[in-house]
Amino acid sequence: MYGTRSIFLGGLCLLLLLQVLPVAVGLDNGLALKPPMGWMSWERFRCITDCKLYPNECISENLFRRHADLLVSEGYADAGYEYVIIDDCWLEKNRDNDTQKLVPDRKRFPNGLNSLADHIHDKGLKFGLYQDFGTNTCAGYPGVIKHMQLDAQTFADWDVDYVKLDGCYANLTDMVNGYPEFGRLLNETGRPMVYSCSWPAYQEEAGEMPDYESLKKHCNLWRNWDDIDDSLESLMQIIDYFGKNQDRIQPHGGPGHWNDPDMLLLGNYGLSYDQSKLQMAIWAIMAAPLIMSNDLAEVRPEIKAILQNRDVIAVDQDELGIQGRRVLTRNLIEVWKRPITPVTKGGEHSYAVAFVSRRDDGAPYRIPFTVKDLGLNNAKGYKVQDLYSSRQLGVYQTDSQFITRVNPNGVTFYKFTAL
Ligand code: GLA
């Protein structure tokens, strides 16, 4: 029989043991059950800090207030875009001398981040903020590494809802424990914050294999690879990276934990109308976060229509959260496909299917496939809808011929609903 004393001692030992052993606590914050949607400053506004020269473009309170307003007034919020995220270059170069707290640039954020957060929240939106795991952010502002607990608490005090943690000026070896640790500290504040990690992008750059199991456990989303720039070339490099490495990347995306191919370029200078449709379709296939980076006051109506296309957004936000894949390439036309809802009683998925042209030989390219060539084998066939024109194209059986015609460097995008 065990006496009270030995039970007490046993309990004490267990307590001590728990304190000594590293307890693996995952992020598990219940957030980002669908790929986050929103707007972020970096791709379009970079590190413009001269507000005298560029009052509408500098990284400042004004820029983020203006974009919170525009997200609502231009209809983006209704379409699902939610987070307003400050990227790099929002800080003073030094921490506060006494408290060691981070200080937002006093000239560009004269009212502090709480008042900006209030404005964003009053609009029904959520507030995101960039920081860096290392000694400095990529643009040279102070990073979190020596002040992780203080900074996590400061973010919570500023009513932050989303944190992007970059990885410049840090050792790769420190990231393995450091990123999970910062996630844990964010959680400990008690304020739910989406946690976006850039750690695997730095590992890839150094030729190291990211640990996806750890990422899934500790981050809501993660940047897998290079930064996107405002060109078709940059876009296609990223798409190719995800296509080539899909066997090891695709299985890990899902509700609460997403692969992030970086921001949407739509509304800027580098992509044509067709190329804009292409990025939006492939991001939807990849279950990617839909984070715009553009001047929402300048987006042309036809590009805005792509960004707000409800059918395409519904693919991206599909509740199953299964990331799609590049399944075949024929005559320089790539077929990308993603299993989505509705699922039949017999368990057959519906699919979003994108045909991406890597051709530039002038005319739109006409190409036939049988439905089963596309790997669609539902015995009762599929009802097909063109997602960009909303047109219903009728019912196709597995041995029906499906013909599409894709513009050079463009896309056609369909939903095959299983019957
Ligand atoms: C890195 C990130 C970008 C952006 C910049 C800011 O390059 O990958 O997304 O945050 O830093 O300096």
Short mmCIF file of C-alpha atoms and ligand atoms in Angstrom, two decimals:
data_model
loop_
_atom_site.label_atom_id
_atom_site.label_comp_id
_atom_site.label_asym_id
_atom_site.label_seq_id
_atom_site.Cartn_x
_atom_site.Cartn_y
_atom_site.Cartn_z
CA MET A 1 0.00 0.00 0.00
CA TYR A 2 1.17 3.56 -0.74
CA GLY A 3 1.06 5.97 2.19
CA THR A 4 0.12 9.65 1.84
CA ARG A 5 3.78 10.55 2.19
CA SER A 6 4.92 8.42 -0.75
CA ILE A 7 2.07 9.70 -2.91
CA PHE A 8 3.15 13.20 -2.01
CA LEU A 9 6.80 12.41 -2.84
CA GLY A 10 5.79 10.75 -6.07
CA GLY A 11 3.78 13.81 -7.06
CA LEU A 12 6.67 16.07 -6.18
CA CYS A 13 9.06 14.00 -8.34
CA LEU A 14 6.63 14.17 -11.27
CA LEU A 15 6.36 17.92 -10.90
CA LEU A 16 10.13 18.28 -10.82
CA LEU A 17 10.48 15.98 -13.82
CA LEU A 18 7.96 18.03 -15.80
CA GLN A 19 9.96 21.14 -15.09
CA VAL A 20 13.20 19.56 -16.27
CA LEU A 21 11.92 17.78 -19.38
CA PRO A 22 11.25 19.99 -22.38
CA VAL A 23 7.47 19.80 -22.74
CA ALA A 24 6.48 19.84 -26.41
CA VAL A 25 3.55 22.22 -26.52
CA GLY A 26 2.24 22.98 -29.98
CA LEU A 27 0.79 26.27 -31.13
CA ASP A 28 -2.74 24.89 -31.36
CA ASN A 29 -4.28 28.37 -31.18
CA GLY A 30 -7.36 27.46 -33.20
CA LEU A 31 -6.58 30.20 -35.75
CA ALA A 32 -6.20 30.27 -39.54
CA LEU A 33 -8.51 27.35 -40.16
CA LYS A 34 -8.70 28.79 -43.68
CA PRO A 35 -5.79 30.46 -45.49
CA PRO A 36 -5.54 34.02 -44.10
CA MET A 37 -6.68 36.83 -46.40
CA GLY A 38 -5.61 40.44 -46.18
CA TRP A 39 -3.23 43.16 -47.23
CA MET A 40 0.44 43.73 -46.39
CA SER A 41 2.78 46.59 -47.22
CA TRP A 42 6.04 44.98 -48.31
CA GLU A 43 5.85 43.99 -51.97
CA ARG A 44 4.41 47.33 -53.14
CA PHE A 45 5.67 49.80 -50.54
CA ARG A 46 8.95 48.20 -49.40
CA CYS A 47 10.87 50.48 -47.06
CA ILE A 48 9.73 53.89 -48.25
CA THR A 49 10.24 56.08 -45.19
CA ASP A 50 10.35 59.58 -46.67
CA CYS A 51 6.85 60.84 -45.99
CA LYS A 52 7.64 64.31 -47.27
CA LEU A 53 8.52 63.05 -50.72
CA TYR A 54 5.97 60.21 -50.79
CA PRO A 55 3.16 61.01 -48.36
CA ASN A 56 0.83 58.36 -49.77
CA GLU A 57 3.40 55.61 -49.96
CA CYS A 58 5.63 55.85 -46.91
CA ILE A 59 5.36 53.20 -44.17
CA SER A 60 3.21 55.19 -41.79
CA GLU A 61 0.00 55.27 -39.85
CA ASN A 62 -1.57 57.03 -42.81
CA LEU A 63 -0.80 54.15 -45.20
CA PHE A 64 -2.41 51.53 -42.96
CA ARG A 65 -5.42 53.64 -41.99
CA ARG A 66 -5.99 54.42 -45.65
CA HIS A 67 -5.80 50.74 -46.57
CA ALA A 68 -8.09 49.65 -43.75
CA ASP A 69 -10.61 52.18 -45.07
CA LEU A 70 -10.15 51.04 -48.67
CA LEU A 71 -10.48 47.36 -47.81
CA VAL A 72 -13.97 48.17 -46.61
CA SER A 73 -15.06 50.90 -49.04
CA GLU A 74 -13.82 49.06 -52.13
CA GLY A 75 -15.54 45.81 -51.19
CA TYR A 76 -12.47 43.71 -50.36
CA ALA A 77 -13.54 43.14 -46.75
CA ASP A 78 -16.88 41.74 -47.95
CA ALA A 79 -14.97 39.35 -50.20
CA GLY A 80 -13.04 38.03 -47.18
CA TYR A 81 -9.84 40.14 -46.97
CA GLU A 82 -9.37 40.71 -43.28
CA TYR A 83 -5.81 41.35 -42.03
CA VAL A 84 -4.02 44.70 -42.41
CA ILE A 85 -0.38 43.83 -41.89
CA ILE A 86 2.51 46.21 -41.31
CA ASP A 87 5.68 44.73 -42.81
CA ASP A 88 9.23 45.94 -42.17
CA CYS A 89 10.38 49.53 -41.48
CA TRP A 90 7.84 50.56 -38.85
CA LEU A 91 10.31 50.80 -35.97
CA GLU A 92 12.63 53.33 -34.45
CA LYS A 93 16.25 52.22 -34.85
CA ASN A 94 16.59 51.79 -31.08
CA ARG A 95 14.53 50.28 -28.31
CA ASP A 96 13.30 52.45 -25.47
CA ASN A 97 16.27 53.09 -23.19
CA ASP A 98 14.45 52.46 -19.94
CA THR A 99 11.94 49.77 -20.73
CA GLN A 100 13.80 48.11 -23.65
CA LYS A 101 10.45 47.98 -25.44
CA LEU A 102 10.18 48.28 -29.20
CA VAL A 103 9.19 51.77 -30.33
CA PRO A 104 7.21 52.46 -33.52
CA ASP A 105 8.74 55.29 -35.58
CA ARG A 106 7.68 58.43 -33.75
CA LYS A 107 7.23 60.58 -36.82
CA ARG A 108 5.50 58.08 -39.02
CA PHE A 109 3.31 56.51 -36.31
CA PRO A 110 2.72 59.61 -34.14
CA ASN A 111 -0.30 58.11 -32.34
CA GLY A 112 1.31 54.76 -31.57
CA LEU A 113 0.10 51.35 -32.63
CA ASN A 114 -2.85 51.07 -30.24
CA SER A 115 -4.72 53.85 -31.97
CA LEU A 116 -3.98 52.30 -35.37
CA ALA A 117 -5.12 48.90 -34.07
CA ASP A 118 -8.33 50.55 -32.81
CA HIS A 119 -8.98 52.06 -36.22
CA ILE A 120 -8.42 48.72 -37.95
CA HIS A 121 -10.61 46.89 -35.43
CA ASP A 122 -13.35 49.52 -35.69
CA LYS A 123 -13.50 48.72 -39.39
CA GLY A 124 -14.13 45.08 -38.52
CA LEU A 125 -10.64 44.10 -39.64
CA LYS A 126 -7.63 42.56 -37.91
CA PHE A 127 -4.17 43.93 -37.26
CA GLY A 128 -0.89 42.27 -38.27
CA LEU A 129 2.71 43.22 -37.51
CA TYR A 130 6.14 42.19 -38.82
CA GLN A 131 9.16 41.40 -36.72
CA ASP A 132 12.30 39.31 -37.08
CA PHE A 133 13.70 36.48 -35.01
CA GLY A 134 17.29 37.72 -35.34
CA THR A 135 19.20 40.68 -33.98
CA ASN A 136 17.75 42.87 -36.75
CA THR A 137 14.92 42.88 -39.24
CA CYS A 138 15.92 42.44 -42.89
CA ALA A 139 15.87 46.23 -43.32
CA GLY A 140 18.04 46.73 -40.23
CA TYR A 141 15.59 47.62 -37.45
CA PRO A 142 15.84 45.90 -34.04
CA GLY A 143 14.80 42.22 -33.93
CA VAL A 144 13.32 40.16 -31.11
CA ILE A 145 16.05 37.67 -30.28
CA LYS A 146 17.16 39.05 -26.92
CA HIS A 147 13.74 40.32 -25.87
CA MET A 148 11.34 37.60 -26.93
CA GLN A 149 9.08 37.59 -23.91
CA LEU A 150 8.91 41.37 -23.68
CA ASP A 151 8.14 41.68 -27.39
CA ALA A 152 5.46 38.97 -27.39
CA GLN A 153 3.76 40.78 -24.52
CA THR A 154 4.16 44.15 -26.26
CA PHE A 155 2.45 42.73 -29.37
CA ALA A 156 -0.43 41.54 -27.21
CA ASP A 157 -0.60 44.95 -25.50
CA TRP A 158 -0.79 46.59 -28.94
CA ASP A 159 -3.79 44.37 -29.81
CA VAL A 160 -1.95 42.57 -32.60
CA ASP A 161 -3.85 39.67 -34.24
CA TYR A 162 -1.19 38.35 -36.64
CA VAL A 163 2.60 38.22 -36.39
CA LYS A 164 4.97 37.68 -39.31
CA LEU A 165 8.34 36.65 -37.89
CA ASP A 166 11.13 36.98 -40.43
CA GLY A 167 14.58 35.39 -40.14
CA CYS A 168 17.30 37.84 -41.19
CA TYR A 169 20.38 38.27 -38.97
CA ALA A 170 19.83 35.01 -37.12
CA ASN A 171 21.58 31.64 -36.92
CA LEU A 172 19.73 28.81 -38.59
CA THR A 173 20.54 26.56 -35.67
CA ASP A 174 18.85 28.96 -33.24
CA MET A 175 15.66 28.96 -35.30
CA VAL A 176 14.84 25.31 -34.63
CA ASN A 177 13.99 26.08 -31.01
CA GLY A 178 13.62 29.84 -31.26
CA TYR A 179 10.61 29.97 -33.59
CA PRO A 180 8.60 27.48 -31.50
CA GLU A 181 9.63 29.39 -28.39
CA PHE A 182 8.32 32.69 -29.75
CA GLY A 183 5.07 30.99 -30.71
CA ARG A 184 4.78 29.68 -27.18
CA LEU A 185 5.40 33.17 -25.76
CA LEU A 186 2.74 34.64 -28.05
CA ASN A 187 0.31 32.00 -26.79
CA GLU A 188 1.22 32.68 -23.18
CA THR A 189 0.05 36.28 -23.51
CA GLY A 190 -3.48 34.89 -23.80
CA ARG A 191 -4.16 36.97 -26.93
CA PRO A 192 -4.85 34.83 -30.01
CA MET A 193 -2.34 35.80 -32.71
CA VAL A 194 -1.85 34.09 -36.07
CA TYR A 195 1.82 33.13 -36.28
CA SER A 196 3.56 33.33 -39.66
CA CYS A 197 7.07 31.88 -39.72
CA SER A 198 9.77 32.59 -42.31
CA TRP A 199 12.12 29.99 -40.90
CA PRO A 200 11.84 27.36 -43.70
CA ALA A 201 12.62 29.95 -46.40
CA TYR A 202 15.98 30.54 -44.72
CA GLN A 203 16.61 26.81 -44.40
CA GLU A 204 15.85 26.25 -48.09
CA GLU A 205 18.21 29.06 -49.01
CA ALA A 206 20.96 27.31 -47.04
CA GLY A 207 20.16 23.92 -48.60
CA GLU A 208 18.63 22.51 -45.41
CA MET A 209 15.45 20.47 -45.38
CA PRO A 210 12.67 22.18 -43.37
CA ASP A 211 11.07 20.12 -40.63
CA TYR A 212 7.42 20.31 -41.72
CA GLU A 213 6.12 18.39 -38.72
CA SER A 214 7.59 21.01 -36.42
CA LEU A 215 6.27 23.83 -38.63
CA LYS A 216 2.77 22.38 -38.56
CA LYS A 217 2.90 22.15 -34.82
CA HIS A 218 4.29 25.60 -34.14
CA CYS A 219 3.23 27.95 -36.96
CA ASN A 220 -0.08 28.84 -38.66
CA LEU A 221 1.66 29.55 -41.94
CA TRP A 222 5.19 29.66 -43.21
CA ARG A 223 7.09 31.18 -46.10
CA ASN A 224 8.63 28.28 -47.96
CA TRP A 225 10.86 30.14 -50.33
CA ASP A 226 12.04 33.33 -52.04
CA ASP A 227 10.37 36.73 -51.90
CA ILE A 228 7.99 37.53 -54.70
CA ASP A 229 8.84 40.51 -56.93
CA ASP A 230 6.68 42.41 -59.37
CA SER A 231 7.25 40.30 -62.50
CA LEU A 232 6.00 37.27 -64.35
CA GLU A 233 9.49 35.79 -64.04
CA SER A 234 9.40 35.94 -60.24
CA LEU A 235 5.85 34.57 -60.17
CA MET A 236 6.71 31.62 -62.42
CA GLN A 237 9.85 30.81 -60.43
CA ILE A 238 7.73 30.51 -57.31
CA ILE A 239 5.08 28.44 -59.08
CA ASP A 240 7.82 26.15 -60.44
CA TYR A 241 9.36 25.80 -56.98
CA PHE A 242 6.01 24.65 -55.58
CA GLY A 243 5.39 22.36 -58.56
CA LYS A 244 8.82 20.72 -58.42
CA ASN A 245 8.83 20.24 -54.66
CA GLN A 246 5.17 19.41 -54.23
CA ASP A 247 5.76 15.86 -52.97
CA ARG A 248 7.38 17.17 -49.82
CA ILE A 249 5.45 20.45 -49.48
CA GLN A 250 1.85 19.79 -50.47
CA PRO A 251 0.92 17.21 -47.80
CA HIS A 252 1.67 19.66 -44.99
CA GLY A 253 -0.77 22.44 -45.87
CA GLY A 254 -4.12 22.22 -44.10
CA PRO A 255 -6.49 23.95 -41.67
CA GLY A 256 -4.42 25.89 -39.13
CA HIS A 257 -1.09 25.39 -40.95
CA TRP A 258 -0.47 26.65 -44.47
CA ASN A 259 2.35 26.82 -47.00
CA ASP A 260 2.82 30.44 -48.07
CA PRO A 261 4.11 31.22 -51.57
CA ASP A 262 4.11 34.96 -50.66
CA MET A 263 1.98 37.98 -51.58
CA LEU A 264 -0.41 38.58 -54.47
CA LEU A 265 1.04 40.96 -57.07
CA LEU A 266 -2.30 41.94 -58.58
CA GLY A 267 -2.94 45.65 -58.95
CA ASN A 268 0.71 46.63 -59.41
CA TYR A 269 2.99 47.13 -62.41
CA GLY A 270 4.39 43.76 -63.43
CA LEU A 271 1.51 41.46 -64.36
CA SER A 272 -0.86 41.69 -67.32
CA TYR A 273 -4.57 40.96 -66.99
CA ASP A 274 -4.05 37.31 -67.98
CA GLN A 275 -1.06 36.90 -65.70
CA SER A 276 -3.08 38.36 -62.83
CA LYS A 277 -5.75 35.71 -63.36
CA LEU A 278 -2.97 33.13 -63.44
CA GLN A 279 -1.55 34.08 -60.04
CA MET A 280 -4.98 34.21 -58.43
CA ALA A 281 -5.96 30.78 -59.82
CA ILE A 282 -2.73 29.05 -58.80
CA TRP A 283 -2.79 30.64 -55.34
CA ALA A 284 -6.35 29.27 -54.98
CA ILE A 285 -5.17 25.82 -56.14
CA MET A 286 -2.32 25.94 -53.62
CA ALA A 287 -4.61 26.93 -50.72
CA ALA A 288 -2.29 29.90 -50.32
CA PRO A 289 -2.86 32.84 -48.02
CA LEU A 290 -4.37 35.62 -50.15
CA ILE A 291 -2.39 38.61 -48.98
CA MET A 292 -2.46 41.52 -51.41
CA SER A 293 0.28 44.13 -51.57
CA ASN A 294 -0.84 46.99 -53.78
CA ASP A 295 -2.26 50.47 -53.59
CA LEU A 296 -5.94 49.73 -53.22
CA ALA A 297 -6.82 53.22 -54.46
CA GLU A 298 -5.09 52.48 -57.77
CA VAL A 299 -6.34 48.99 -58.64
CA ARG A 300 -8.04 48.96 -62.05
CA PRO A 301 -11.61 47.63 -62.09
CA GLU A 302 -10.81 44.50 -64.11
CA ILE A 303 -8.02 43.54 -61.67
CA LYS A 304 -10.24 44.30 -58.69
CA ALA A 305 -12.81 41.93 -60.20
CA ILE A 306 -10.19 39.16 -60.21
CA LEU A 307 -9.20 39.89 -56.61
CA GLN A 308 -12.84 39.82 -55.55
CA ASN A 309 -13.96 36.88 -57.68
CA ARG A 310 -16.11 34.96 -55.19
CA ASP A 311 -15.87 31.64 -57.05
CA VAL A 312 -12.08 31.73 -57.12
CA ILE A 313 -11.87 32.83 -53.49
CA ALA A 314 -14.21 29.97 -52.54
CA VAL A 315 -11.71 27.51 -54.03
CA ASP A 316 -8.88 29.06 -52.02
CA GLN A 317 -10.97 28.98 -48.85
CA ASP A 318 -12.43 25.51 -49.40
CA GLU A 319 -13.18 23.99 -46.04
CA LEU A 320 -11.27 20.75 -46.66
CA GLY A 321 -8.07 22.77 -46.87
CA ILE A 322 -6.35 20.24 -49.15
CA GLN A 323 -3.56 21.86 -51.13
CA GLY A 324 -3.56 21.17 -54.89
CA ARG A 325 -0.82 19.92 -57.17
CA ARG A 326 0.56 20.20 -60.68
CA VAL A 327 -0.60 16.92 -62.21
CA LEU A 328 0.57 16.95 -65.81
CA THR A 329 2.09 19.07 -68.56
CA ARG A 330 1.24 18.69 -72.22
CA ASN A 331 2.45 20.94 -75.05
CA LEU A 332 3.56 23.52 -72.47
CA ILE A 333 0.12 23.60 -70.90
CA GLU A 334 0.30 22.66 -67.20
CA VAL A 335 -2.68 21.14 -65.44
CA TRP A 336 -3.04 22.00 -61.74
CA LYS A 337 -5.80 20.49 -59.67
CA ARG A 338 -7.17 20.66 -56.16
CA PRO A 339 -9.74 18.42 -54.42
CA ILE A 340 -12.56 20.51 -52.97
CA THR A 341 -16.12 20.24 -51.70
CA PRO A 342 -18.76 19.06 -52.39
CA VAL A 343 -17.80 15.44 -51.80
CA THR A 344 -20.34 12.82 -52.99
CA LYS A 345 -21.89 10.27 -50.66
CA GLY A 346 -19.55 7.74 -52.24
CA GLY A 347 -16.57 9.89 -51.21
CA GLU A 348 -15.71 11.38 -54.64
CA HIS A 349 -14.24 14.86 -54.45
CA SER A 350 -15.09 17.78 -56.66
CA TYR A 351 -12.06 19.52 -58.18
CA ALA A 352 -10.79 22.94 -59.13
CA VAL A 353 -8.71 22.56 -62.30
CA ALA A 354 -6.40 25.23 -63.73
CA PHE A 355 -4.73 25.08 -67.14
CA VAL A 356 -1.62 27.26 -67.13
CA SER A 357 -0.01 28.22 -70.41
CA ARG A 358 3.78 28.44 -70.44
CA ARG A 359 3.52 29.33 -74.13
CA ASP A 360 4.19 32.67 -75.75
CA ASP A 361 3.57 31.78 -79.37
CA GLY A 362 0.83 34.30 -79.95
CA ALA A 363 -2.58 32.77 -80.39
CA PRO A 364 -4.58 31.29 -77.54
CA TYR A 365 -3.70 27.59 -77.45
CA ARG A 366 -6.52 25.10 -77.95
CA ILE A 367 -6.00 21.79 -76.21
CA PRO A 368 -8.30 18.79 -75.69
CA PHE A 369 -8.17 16.38 -72.73
CA THR A 370 -10.47 13.57 -71.77
CA VAL A 371 -11.85 14.07 -68.29
CA LYS A 372 -10.04 10.95 -67.11
CA ASP A 373 -6.74 12.33 -68.53
CA LEU A 374 -7.14 14.94 -65.83
CA GLY A 375 -7.37 12.20 -63.22
CA LEU A 376 -11.10 12.79 -62.70
CA ASN A 377 -12.75 9.40 -62.40
CA ASN A 378 -16.15 9.88 -60.80
CA ALA A 379 -18.44 7.32 -62.49
CA LYS A 380 -21.40 9.73 -62.63
CA GLY A 381 -19.34 12.51 -64.17
CA TYR A 382 -19.03 16.19 -63.31
CA LYS A 383 -20.90 19.42 -63.74
CA VAL A 384 -18.39 21.97 -65.04
CA GLN A 385 -18.27 25.72 -64.43
CA ASP A 386 -15.79 28.27 -65.79
CA LEU A 387 -14.69 30.09 -62.62
CA TYR A 388 -13.66 33.33 -64.32
CA SER A 389 -16.75 33.80 -66.49
CA SER A 390 -19.13 31.98 -64.09
CA ARG A 391 -20.51 30.19 -67.16
CA GLN A 392 -21.95 26.68 -66.65
CA LEU A 393 -20.48 24.39 -69.30
CA GLY A 394 -22.72 21.35 -68.73
CA VAL A 395 -22.07 17.79 -67.63
CA TYR A 396 -18.95 15.85 -68.60
CA GLN A 397 -18.46 12.09 -68.21
CA THR A 398 -15.01 10.62 -67.56
CA ASP A 399 -14.49 9.74 -71.23
CA SER A 400 -15.91 13.04 -72.51
CA GLN A 401 -13.54 15.37 -74.28
CA PHE A 402 -12.86 18.61 -72.45
CA ILE A 403 -11.41 21.34 -74.65
CA THR A 404 -9.89 24.51 -73.28
CA ARG A 405 -8.18 27.45 -74.98
CA VAL A 406 -5.52 29.22 -72.94
CA ASN A 407 -4.00 32.64 -73.66
CA PRO A 408 -0.20 32.95 -73.74
CA ASN A 409 1.09 33.10 -70.14
CA GLY A 410 -2.51 32.87 -69.06
CA VAL A 411 -4.85 30.49 -67.33
CA THR A 412 -8.27 28.91 -67.66
CA PHE A 413 -9.89 27.83 -64.42
CA TYR A 414 -12.82 25.48 -63.85
CA LYS A 415 -14.75 23.78 -61.11
CA PHE A 416 -15.64 20.15 -61.74
CA THR A 417 -18.46 19.34 -59.33
CA ALA A 418 -18.79 15.58 -58.78
CA LEU A 419 -22.33 14.32 -59.43
C1 GLA B 1 12.26 39.58 -46.15
C2 GLA B 1 10.88 38.96 -46.27
C3 GLA B 1 9.96 39.90 -47.02
C4 GLA B 1 9.88 41.24 -46.29
C5 GLA B 1 11.28 41.81 -46.11
C6 GLA B 1 11.28 43.04 -45.24
O1 GLA B 1 12.90 39.70 -47.37
O2 GLA B 1 10.93 37.73 -46.92
O3 GLA B 1 8.67 39.34 -47.14
O4 GLA B 1 9.26 41.04 -45.05
O5 GLA B 1 12.17 40.85 -45.53
O6 GLA B 1 12.55 43.56 -45.05
#
